[in-house]
Each structure stands twice: as C-alpha cells, then as structure tokens.
Amino acid sequence: MNTQIINIKKDDQTVCPATWSLSFRPLIAYLKRRLKTEKTMKREFYRYLLEKIETEEALAKTLDVAVLDGHRETLELIFTILTPLLADEKELYWALSTPVPQQIFFSTDLMYDFIKNTETSAEKLENTHSISHEEHQFTFLYNMIMERLYSYNTLSDTELTFSNTNKDTGLRQYYRVNVDTQFVDITYTKKTLPKLNFDQLSGIGQNEKELEMLKQQLPLCDFRFDGFTVLSITDVSLQYALDGITKALVNHTYQQSAYEHIIQSLKTLTGRADIDFGLLPFLTVNDKPVFDTTESISSLLLNAFKQFGMDQEVFHQKFYEYRKDPKPLFFNGMTDEQMEEMPFMEAIRKYGIKSYSILPVTYSGQTVGLLEIYAKAELVLDDNLLSKLSRAIPLLGQLFQYHIEEFNTKMDEVIKDKFTALQPSVQWKFNEHAWDFLHKNKNQQLVQEIETVTFKGLYPLFGAIDIRNSTTERNQALREDLKIQLDLLSQTILQLKEILKLELLDKLLFNARNLIEKINTLDNSLQENIVSEFLEFEVHPVLKHIGETQPRATQTIAPYFHSILPETGISFQHRRTLESAMQMINTTVGEYLENSQKELQATYPFYFAKFRSDGVEYDIYIGQAIAPRIPFDTMYLKNIRLWQLQSMAEVARLTNGMLGQLSTPLYTTQLIFIHSNQIDISFRNDERRFDVEGAYNIRYEVIKKRIDKAKLKDGKERLTQPGKIAMVYYNASEASEYITYIRYLQDQKILLDDLEELDLEELQGVNGLKALRVGINYGFFTAQ
C-alpha cells in the first residue's frame, strides 16, 4: 500500500469554490451505527477499528493529508473493512481521497503506479466524456447536494471514463472511475436551505443552463463537505467495445467509418492487436450476392476477390453452399489442401495472410453475414478468444440485419421512383437495374439516368372482356337522368312563378320544356353539351341569385339542387345504377383473373397486366427472358393458351350468372387475339408501363386496339357476341392450334358444338384478319 500524496487537481484547472475538510468523522459515525446492529464476527472488527481511530486522537479530528503517512496501520485497517475480504490489493485500483476529490493520500500500489505512469508517459489518460474535469466536478458535487439535502435523484452519470494506449498491445484501454461518497457529510452553512423548482431540473450535467442555475441559487461556497471519498478504477474495455457496436446499431450507421470503428472495438474486445477482422453483411439482388458497396471494403474476402480476381460463378456457388449450411471455418497455415477446398483462399493468401477464419453471423435463425478473423501469423482461436467474440455476435447480427433492411429499402425506393409496383415475375429484372443505378450513382453529383428495362423474344397473349353496348347503355342512362332533371326544373320554375313576377322565368320554362321534347332526337354528345350549357350559364345563376335574395323562394329551390348531387341526387340515379352494375361486373371479372393467373404462375412465370375500361382487358407475356433460370419450353405457351380459352368461358359464366343481381341487365363479350410471333417489350419510365418495341411489334398493338369493333366480312354483324368467345388471328397455323383446344373443351362440355370460321372486314390499315367463334355451354356450368 502507498501513502504518497497524488494531486488530482492540475495547475491549469480552476480551484473548486467548495469548502471541505478531511476527516474520519463520518466513518466513526458509521462504525458506531454498525456496532448497534451487527451480530456477526464483524462486530469485533468494527469495534477494534473504532478504538484504533479514537486512540489516535489526531484521526478523530480534522486532518491534514501530510500527517497521514504516520497512520499507515489504521489506513490499512480501513482498506480491509472497505474492500472484499479475499481481494488481492495487488489487483485492485483503489484509493482514499479528500471529500472533494483533489488529493489521494492512500492507495494500492497498482493505483499509484497506474496514475504515475500515465502522468509521466507520452500517452496521457484521455477523458472520453465531452465535458471538462472542472464541469464534471461541479456536476459531481451538485449531485451529492441534491441527493443528500433535497432527496432528489438526478439520474446523472457521475462516473468518468478514461482511455489510454496499452504499451504492450497498442490498443486503447478504457477505465471507469467510481467515487464512493458514503463517508462524506454535507452541511449548509447559511440559516435556511433554499427552495428549488424541481420542474426545471431534468439531469444535472446534461444541461448547461441547469448547472448555471444551481450555481446561482446554491453557490458551492455555502456548503461544507467533511469526510473522505473512496476511489476505484475498473477496466471496462470489454464493455466499452460492446457499447461501441451497440452505438452503431442504435444510430443505424453503416458507413465505412462506422464499420472501421466496430472492427477497432472487436480488437479491444479480444485484446489482440495482431488480429484483424472483416465484416461482410449478406446483401443480395435476386438472391445473388452483391458486394460492390462501400461497406464491403471492410471485408478481406471481398477485397481479395476484387483485387486478385475469381470466377464469379464459382464465388456465387460457394456463397449459396455456405448460406445453406453455415458453420465456422478455420484455415491455419494456408495449406495446399485448404486451397483446393476453398478456391478463394488462394486470393487471401496473396495478402500475406497465414490464418483465416469465418464465423457465421445470424439474426432470428437466419444467416445475415460473416465475421472474418485473420492474421499474418498462424493463429489458434482458443475458447477464451471465441468466448469474448460470442458476446459481440448477436449485436453484429442485428447490425447486419438493419443494414440489409436499409439496402432493400433503397432498392425499393429506386424501383418505386423509377418504375412502379411490380409483379414478382419481372421484379428480378428491375432489382438488377435498381442495383446498377445505385452502384453507378454512388457518391456522384451528376446522376446518370436509369437504363431501360427490356425483355426480348416473348410470346404475347391478349384478352378482352367487354360489356356489350356499354356506350348505348350509358347514353340511355344519361337521357333518362336529363329528363328527370329538366322535369324537376320545370316544376321548380312553376312554383317560383307563384312567388315572383319575373318574365325571365317564363323563358327558362319554355327552354326546359323544349329540351325535354328534343332530348330523344339529339345526338348524345350534343344533347349533353346543349343541356349543360343551358343549366350552367342560364338556369343555375338565376336560381342561386333568387335563393340568396328571396328568402321565400329558398325552400322551393333547395329540392332541385339536392336532386343534382352526383352521389345522392335523383337526377343521377340511372347513371349511378348503371355504373354500379358495370363496377360489379368488372370487379368480379378482375378478381377471377387475378386469382386464376396467380395459380398459373406456378407452372412457369409470366408477366400479367390488367386494364379496365368498359370491361377488362389484359396482356400476358411469357418466354425465357422472364425467367432466365428456368428452362422455357413451348408446352408452357400451349398450357397458358388453353388456360386463356377456358378462363374466358368461366368469365362468361360468372357474368351471365350475375344477370339476376343487376338492376340493369348487362352482357359481356369475350375476345382473344392470337399472335404466334415473338415480340420485345420495354418499360416506359414516363408512363410506368410496358410497351412493345420495333415497327413490327407496334403493329401488334395497333391490331389489339381495333379488333373489338370488328365486323364480319360482307355483313353488319359484330364479331363479338354475348355467350360466345371470338378469337382473331392472321395465319391458319395459329387457328389450327386453338381449334384443338376448342375440340377438347367441347368434349368437356364447356363449349358448344357450333364453331365458326369467319373472315373479317378490313379495318383501318389492317386487312386479312380471320376469326374463330364458338358458343359457351352455360348448361355445363349450371350442372356443375
């Protein structure tokens, strides 16, 4: 033990204004209390120490640190009572200090040597806190005052953490200083202790304003601190290292600097500067590893892969194998046998590495990355080293998982910004382009445009379910509603004439009745324009003015304006009824197609896009380009064509079965366009949809848009008819394939035995089209 005095306060620090006196009076009081309650053998030890202090009269008074060297035996007894009985003083950082910690007067040799060595060495102890020693001392003293005299726990951390470089390992070590104040008495030297507003206090030392407020309301010179403090230092390097990883986790920081800090924390955790670490989160695009990111620079494996090269397919294969069966791998000495087992080890050996190990990092049971451990000398990962690292693995798992989630979020943001909501069948292609976009524009001020997503050599299928005579039905609903509105208007004007003498009302009434008579003969678009202009520019301004200026007329005019509310008014009831019926049909058809195509995706992935008009149209594209990893065969094309024909029959059955539920009977027609040639499609970023590429392919789009109005050659009959499926084609070979499907479905009693082979009239810019048409056996579905 050492009795040499160590001055904690440095010359360049402000003298603390608090008054203090060094004494053992609080310890004496403590021993007397324990003698009254202690029943064990400790009682005799307490008695002996108390008598020892009281015998040495100087120790019972206010002391000067300079005289304590002559009381070593008593100080050692105090050390014994204040430390665990079995503790070895050679292993303890422990000391006694003045009540306001400024001078150490008794310490273990380990504590004395530690402080003196750091004072004389070039490497000083560095305060890891953001506040100065002076500010910390003020905070420390005010915390004592608040707890002792105001029974207010500030929850502020008064422990200090220091660091220095270990001369043997070259690593930073971290130490926490704890000050035990139980043997310090605090006295307020004035008459009455000031009252405080505790609502203004949230944590002393956490807010400079609060500390300044206390300095003004409770000056330290008004308090006296009597007794001594017990100082202890704990090596918290392991916890500090884990806290460093946790900090990166909480702050969600995954930049290169954060990973470098984590690697340094791992070195501190293990206490080995000769070991290096690599961090490799599993970032994937379409289940393929992508590592060309800033964060992957922290991985030796990836750096070796980039610098010395490796077959990418071999690397991906090893990645899949490892993720499927993750386990620790240890390569010590870098033997030729190990090189054959793991081809990438040759690239690592070129870095001069003699020992390389991999530990899988998991999160919720899933492998999310790797922790690499390597050195330029042969290294044995013993249980002690692995035990220390095991404390960090769960934190790394969370860190990697958050990193993966952030990476996936960035990918989704690019896709949503540059493209649109996507189907799984083509999502992989957009993922690749999104990754390429992020990679190319990383840290670039001038952002490059994202490349166009293109699929080549696809087989197209087109289908349309249209509501028969939907335009006619809309026009009829409009006429009926206009009649109701004009009739209500006429009644309203007649009632106003009884209240007001206004010649203009007669003219409005004449025009309204005239429109009622002509409404059935006017062209649909013309009649709506004429009526709208009459109501908007002639009628409504007059009625509104009368309603605002003539209170007697308000009740007369109100029913008319209620009647023209689109959501509830009687003047829109026919249009609402029609739209409701059409919506019911479109919803039923749309849900059936969505559910049915999802089941079909299991056979071979394809792109499916559905559009609504006065019915439902859809595009399907299938081919090798949609799913490069799955070999494509024309049997998948034939299967989807058979599904298309059968699904059209099912759609017709569904809509026919709804006739009894609809207030307005509506029938549907079913149309298929057969196109055997492959086409290319590209995603138009501006319109957020796929479109065909090339002049020949554009012709396909043109025909699609025109065949719904096609008529039979030399006749006026429309090709599409309720209760039938129409199939338009160019070549006889295309028809032959579909005829085999028709024969099959006829045998299944799904289609009627009334197949027609038809020629179509010439469309604008399109001639030579032919068609098949066959009836649907509703009786079969009824039997089902």
JSON list of C-alpha atoms in Angstrom, two decimals, residues 497-614:
[
{"chain": "A", "resi": 497, "resn": "LYS", "atom": "CA", "xyz": [-93.76, 31.94, -60.75]},
{"chain": "A", "resi": 498, "resn": "GLU", "atom": "CA", "xyz": [-96.35, 31.82, -57.98]},
{"chain": "A", "resi": 499, "resn": "ILE", "atom": "CA", "xyz": [-93.91, 33.66, -55.68]},
{"chain": "A", "resi": 500, "resn": "LEU", "atom": "CA", "xyz": [-92.16, 36.05, -58.06]},
{"chain": "A", "resi": 501, "resn": "LYS", "atom": "CA", "xyz": [-93.29, 38.09, -61.03]},
{"chain": "A", "resi": 502, "resn": "LEU", "atom": "CA", "xyz": [-90.25, 37.62, -63.27]},
{"chain": "A", "resi": 503, "resn": "GLU", "atom": "CA", "xyz": [-90.59, 37.38, -67.07]},
{"chain": "A", "resi": 504, "resn": "LEU", "atom": "CA", "xyz": [-87.25, 35.56, -67.32]},
{"chain": "A", "resi": 505, "resn": "LEU", "atom": "CA", "xyz": [-88.76, 32.55, -65.57]},
{"chain": "A", "resi": 506, "resn": "ASP", "atom": "CA", "xyz": [-91.20, 32.08, -68.46]},
{"chain": "A", "resi": 507, "resn": "LYS", "atom": "CA", "xyz": [-88.31, 31.97, -70.93]},
{"chain": "A", "resi": 508, "resn": "LEU", "atom": "CA", "xyz": [-86.41, 29.41, -68.82]},
{"chain": "A", "resi": 509, "resn": "LEU", "atom": "CA", "xyz": [-89.52, 27.27, -68.52]},
{"chain": "A", "resi": 510, "resn": "PHE", "atom": "CA", "xyz": [-90.04, 27.40, -72.30]},
{"chain": "A", "resi": 511, "resn": "ASN", "atom": "CA", "xyz": [-86.44, 26.32, -72.97]},
{"chain": "A", "resi": 512, "resn": "ALA", "atom": "CA", "xyz": [-86.64, 23.47, -70.43]},
{"chain": "A", "resi": 513, "resn": "ARG", "atom": "CA", "xyz": [-89.81, 22.03, -71.95]},
{"chain": "A", "resi": 514, "resn": "ASN", "atom": "CA", "xyz": [-88.39, 22.40, -75.44]},
{"chain": "A", "resi": 515, "resn": "LEU", "atom": "CA", "xyz": [-85.30, 20.38, -74.45]},
{"chain": "A", "resi": 516, "resn": "ILE", "atom": "CA", "xyz": [-87.48, 17.63, -72.93]},
{"chain": "A", "resi": 517, "resn": "GLU", "atom": "CA", "xyz": [-89.22, 17.20, -76.28]},
{"chain": "A", "resi": 518, "resn": "LYS", "atom": "CA", "xyz": [-85.98, 17.17, -78.27]},
{"chain": "A", "resi": 519, "resn": "ILE", "atom": "CA", "xyz": [-83.82, 15.08, -75.97]},
{"chain": "A", "resi": 520, "resn": "ASN", "atom": "CA", "xyz": [-84.59, 11.75, -77.67]},
{"chain": "A", "resi": 521, "resn": "THR", "atom": "CA", "xyz": [-83.68, 13.08, -81.09]},
{"chain": "A", "resi": 522, "resn": "LEU", "atom": "CA", "xyz": [-80.46, 14.90, -80.28]},
{"chain": "A", "resi": 523, "resn": "ASP", "atom": "CA", "xyz": [-77.03, 13.32, -80.74]},
{"chain": "A", "resi": 524, "resn": "ASN", "atom": "CA", "xyz": [-75.80, 12.03, -77.39]},
{"chain": "A", "resi": 525, "resn": "SER", "atom": "CA", "xyz": [-72.71, 14.23, -77.06]},
{"chain": "A", "resi": 526, "resn": "LEU", "atom": "CA", "xyz": [-74.59, 17.20, -78.49]},
{"chain": "A", "resi": 527, "resn": "GLN", "atom": "CA", "xyz": [-77.55, 16.81, -76.16]},
{"chain": "A", "resi": 528, "resn": "GLU", "atom": "CA", "xyz": [-75.34, 16.73, -73.10]},
{"chain": "A", "resi": 529, "resn": "ASN", "atom": "CA", "xyz": [-73.47, 19.86, -74.20]},
{"chain": "A", "resi": 530, "resn": "ILE", "atom": "CA", "xyz": [-76.67, 21.78, -75.01]},
{"chain": "A", "resi": 531, "resn": "VAL", "atom": "CA", "xyz": [-78.34, 20.85, -71.73]},
{"chain": "A", "resi": 532, "resn": "SER", "atom": "CA", "xyz": [-75.17, 21.51, -69.68]},
{"chain": "A", "resi": 533, "resn": "GLU", "atom": "CA", "xyz": [-74.69, 24.98, -71.17]},
{"chain": "A", "resi": 534, "resn": "PHE", "atom": "CA", "xyz": [-78.37, 25.85, -70.63]},
{"chain": "A", "resi": 535, "resn": "LEU", "atom": "CA", "xyz": [-78.27, 24.75, -66.99]},
{"chain": "A", "resi": 536, "resn": "GLU", "atom": "CA", "xyz": [-74.84, 26.12, -66.09]},
{"chain": "A", "resi": 537, "resn": "PHE", "atom": "CA", "xyz": [-75.00, 29.53, -67.77]},
{"chain": "A", "resi": 538, "resn": "GLU", "atom": "CA", "xyz": [-78.72, 30.34, -67.80]},
{"chain": "A", "resi": 539, "resn": "VAL", "atom": "CA", "xyz": [-80.61, 28.44, -65.13]},
{"chain": "A", "resi": 540, "resn": "HIS", "atom": "CA", "xyz": [-78.30, 27.96, -62.12]},
{"chain": "A", "resi": 541, "resn": "PRO", "atom": "CA", "xyz": [-77.07, 31.58, -61.82]},
{"chain": "A", "resi": 542, "resn": "VAL", "atom": "CA", "xyz": [-80.70, 32.74, -61.76]},
{"chain": "A", "resi": 543, "resn": "LEU", "atom": "CA", "xyz": [-81.83, 30.16, -59.21]},
{"chain": "A", "resi": 544, "resn": "LYS", "atom": "CA", "xyz": [-78.85, 30.86, -56.93]},
{"chain": "A", "resi": 545, "resn": "HIS", "atom": "CA", "xyz": [-79.47, 34.61, -57.04]},
{"chain": "A", "resi": 546, "resn": "ILE", "atom": "CA", "xyz": [-83.15, 34.14, -56.24]},
{"chain": "A", "resi": 547, "resn": "GLY", "atom": "CA", "xyz": [-82.28, 31.79, -53.37]},
{"chain": "A", "resi": 548, "resn": "GLU", "atom": "CA", "xyz": [-79.85, 34.33, -51.89]},
{"chain": "A", "resi": 549, "resn": "THR", "atom": "CA", "xyz": [-82.11, 37.39, -52.24]},
{"chain": "A", "resi": 550, "resn": "GLN", "atom": "CA", "xyz": [-85.61, 35.96, -51.82]},
{"chain": "A", "resi": 551, "resn": "PRO", "atom": "CA", "xyz": [-85.99, 34.04, -48.51]},
{"chain": "A", "resi": 552, "resn": "ARG", "atom": "CA", "xyz": [-89.48, 32.90, -49.55]},
{"chain": "A", "resi": 553, "resn": "ALA", "atom": "CA", "xyz": [-88.05, 31.05, -52.54]},
{"chain": "A", "resi": 554, "resn": "THR", "atom": "CA", "xyz": [-85.28, 29.16, -50.67]},
{"chain": "A", "resi": 555, "resn": "GLN", "atom": "CA", "xyz": [-87.46, 26.15, -49.78]},
{"chain": "A", "resi": 556, "resn": "THR", "atom": "CA", "xyz": [-88.72, 25.95, -53.35]},
{"chain": "A", "resi": 557, "resn": "ILE", "atom": "CA", "xyz": [-85.26, 25.94, -54.95]},
{"chain": "A", "resi": 558, "resn": "ALA", "atom": "CA", "xyz": [-83.46, 23.62, -52.44]},
{"chain": "A", "resi": 559, "resn": "PRO", "atom": "CA", "xyz": [-85.01, 20.29, -53.65]},
{"chain": "A", "resi": 560, "resn": "TYR", "atom": "CA", "xyz": [-83.81, 20.96, -57.21]},
{"chain": "A", "resi": 561, "resn": "PHE", "atom": "CA", "xyz": [-80.18, 21.49, -56.16]},
{"chain": "A", "resi": 562, "resn": "HIS", "atom": "CA", "xyz": [-80.35, 18.39, -53.94]},
{"chain": "A", "resi": 563, "resn": "SER", "atom": "CA", "xyz": [-81.53, 16.40, -56.95]},
{"chain": "A", "resi": 564, "resn": "ILE", "atom": "CA", "xyz": [-78.39, 17.21, -58.99]},
{"chain": "A", "resi": 565, "resn": "LEU", "atom": "CA", "xyz": [-75.87, 15.96, -56.42]},
{"chain": "A", "resi": 566, "resn": "PRO", "atom": "CA", "xyz": [-73.97, 13.16, -58.24]},
{"chain": "A", "resi": 567, "resn": "GLU", "atom": "CA", "xyz": [-73.67, 10.94, -55.15]},
{"chain": "A", "resi": 568, "resn": "THR", "atom": "CA", "xyz": [-77.31, 11.07, -53.97]},
{"chain": "A", "resi": 569, "resn": "GLY", "atom": "CA", "xyz": [-79.45, 13.17, -56.32]},
{"chain": "A", "resi": 570, "resn": "ILE", "atom": "CA", "xyz": [-82.37, 11.67, -58.23]},
{"chain": "A", "resi": 571, "resn": "SER", "atom": "CA", "xyz": [-81.11, 13.29, -61.44]},
{"chain": "A", "resi": 572, "resn": "PHE", "atom": "CA", "xyz": [-78.13, 10.89, -61.42]},
{"chain": "A", "resi": 573, "resn": "GLN", "atom": "CA", "xyz": [-79.90, 7.70, -60.36]},
{"chain": "A", "resi": 574, "resn": "HIS", "atom": "CA", "xyz": [-79.87, 5.96, -63.78]},
{"chain": "A", "resi": 575, "resn": "ARG", "atom": "CA", "xyz": [-76.17, 6.68, -64.30]},
{"chain": "A", "resi": 576, "resn": "ARG", "atom": "CA", "xyz": [-75.34, 5.56, -60.74]},
{"chain": "A", "resi": 577, "resn": "THR", "atom": "CA", "xyz": [-77.27, 2.35, -61.22]},
{"chain": "A", "resi": 578, "resn": "LEU", "atom": "CA", "xyz": [-75.50, 1.62, -64.50]},
{"chain": "A", "resi": 579, "resn": "GLU", "atom": "CA", "xyz": [-72.05, 2.40, -63.11]},
{"chain": "A", "resi": 580, "resn": "SER", "atom": "CA", "xyz": [-72.73, 0.21, -60.08]},
{"chain": "A", "resi": 581, "resn": "ALA", "atom": "CA", "xyz": [-73.67, -2.71, -62.34]},
{"chain": "A", "resi": 582, "resn": "MET", "atom": "CA", "xyz": [-70.64, -2.22, -64.56]},
{"chain": "A", "resi": 583, "resn": "GLN", "atom": "CA", "xyz": [-68.40, -1.93, -61.48]},
{"chain": "A", "resi": 584, "resn": "MET", "atom": "CA", "xyz": [-69.81, -5.19, -60.11]},
{"chain": "A", "resi": 585, "resn": "ILE", "atom": "CA", "xyz": [-69.04, -7.00, -63.38]},
{"chain": "A", "resi": 586, "resn": "ASN", "atom": "CA", "xyz": [-65.53, -5.55, -63.67]},
{"chain": "A", "resi": 587, "resn": "THR", "atom": "CA", "xyz": [-64.72, -6.38, -60.07]},
{"chain": "A", "resi": 588, "resn": "THR", "atom": "CA", "xyz": [-65.92, -9.97, -60.43]},
{"chain": "A", "resi": 589, "resn": "VAL", "atom": "CA", "xyz": [-64.00, -10.47, -63.68]},
{"chain": "A", "resi": 590, "resn": "GLY", "atom": "CA", "xyz": [-60.88, -8.76, -62.34]},
{"chain": "A", "resi": 591, "resn": "GLU", "atom": "CA", "xyz": [-60.77, -10.81, -59.13]},
{"chain": "A", "resi": 592, "resn": "TYR", "atom": "CA", "xyz": [-61.26, -14.06, -61.04]},
{"chain": "A", "resi": 593, "resn": "LEU", "atom": "CA", "xyz": [-58.44, -13.27, -63.49]},
{"chain": "A", "resi": 594, "resn": "GLU", "atom": "CA", "xyz": [-56.07, -12.18, -60.72]},
{"chain": "A", "resi": 595, "resn": "ASN", "atom": "CA", "xyz": [-56.64, -15.32, -58.65]},
{"chain": "A", "resi": 596, "resn": "SER", "atom": "CA", "xyz": [-56.55, -17.63, -61.65]},
{"chain": "A", "resi": 597, "resn": "GLN", "atom": "CA", "xyz": [-53.33, -16.19, -63.11]},
{"chain": "A", "resi": 598, "resn": "LYS", "atom": "CA", "xyz": [-51.61, -16.38, -59.72]},
{"chain": "A", "resi": 599, "resn": "GLU", "atom": "CA", "xyz": [-52.26, -20.13, -59.64]},
{"chain": "A", "resi": 600, "resn": "LEU", "atom": "CA", "xyz": [-50.99, -20.45, -63.20]},
{"chain": "A", "resi": 601, "resn": "GLN", "atom": "CA", "xyz": [-47.73, -18.64, -62.32]},
{"chain": "A", "resi": 602, "resn": "ALA", "atom": "CA", "xyz": [-46.65, -21.83, -60.53]},
{"chain": "A", "resi": 603, "resn": "THR", "atom": "CA", "xyz": [-46.25, -23.66, -63.86]},
{"chain": "A", "resi": 604, "resn": "TYR", "atom": "CA", "xyz": [-43.97, -21.04, -65.44]},
{"chain": "A", "resi": 605, "resn": "PRO", "atom": "CA", "xyz": [-43.60, -17.34, -64.52]},
{"chain": "A", "resi": 606, "resn": "PHE", "atom": "CA", "xyz": [-45.16, -14.81, -66.90]},
{"chain": "A", "resi": 607, "resn": "TYR", "atom": "CA", "xyz": [-46.00, -11.12, -66.92]},
{"chain": "A", "resi": 608, "resn": "PHE", "atom": "CA", "xyz": [-49.68, -10.29, -66.47]},
{"chain": "A", "resi": 609, "resn": "ALA", "atom": "CA", "xyz": [-51.12, -6.77, -66.79]},
{"chain": "A", "resi": 610, "resn": "LYS", "atom": "CA", "xyz": [-54.83, -5.97, -66.43]},
{"chain": "A", "resi": 611, "resn": "PHE", "atom": "CA", "xyz": [-56.60, -2.80, -67.59]},
{"chain": "A", "resi": 612, "resn": "ARG", "atom": "CA", "xyz": [-60.14, -1.52, -67.02]},
{"chain": "A", "resi": 613, "resn": "SER", "atom": "CA", "xyz": [-62.31, 0.33, -69.49]},
{"chain": "A", "resi": 614, "resn": "ASP", "atom": "CA", "xyz": [-65.95, -0.62, -70.13]}
]
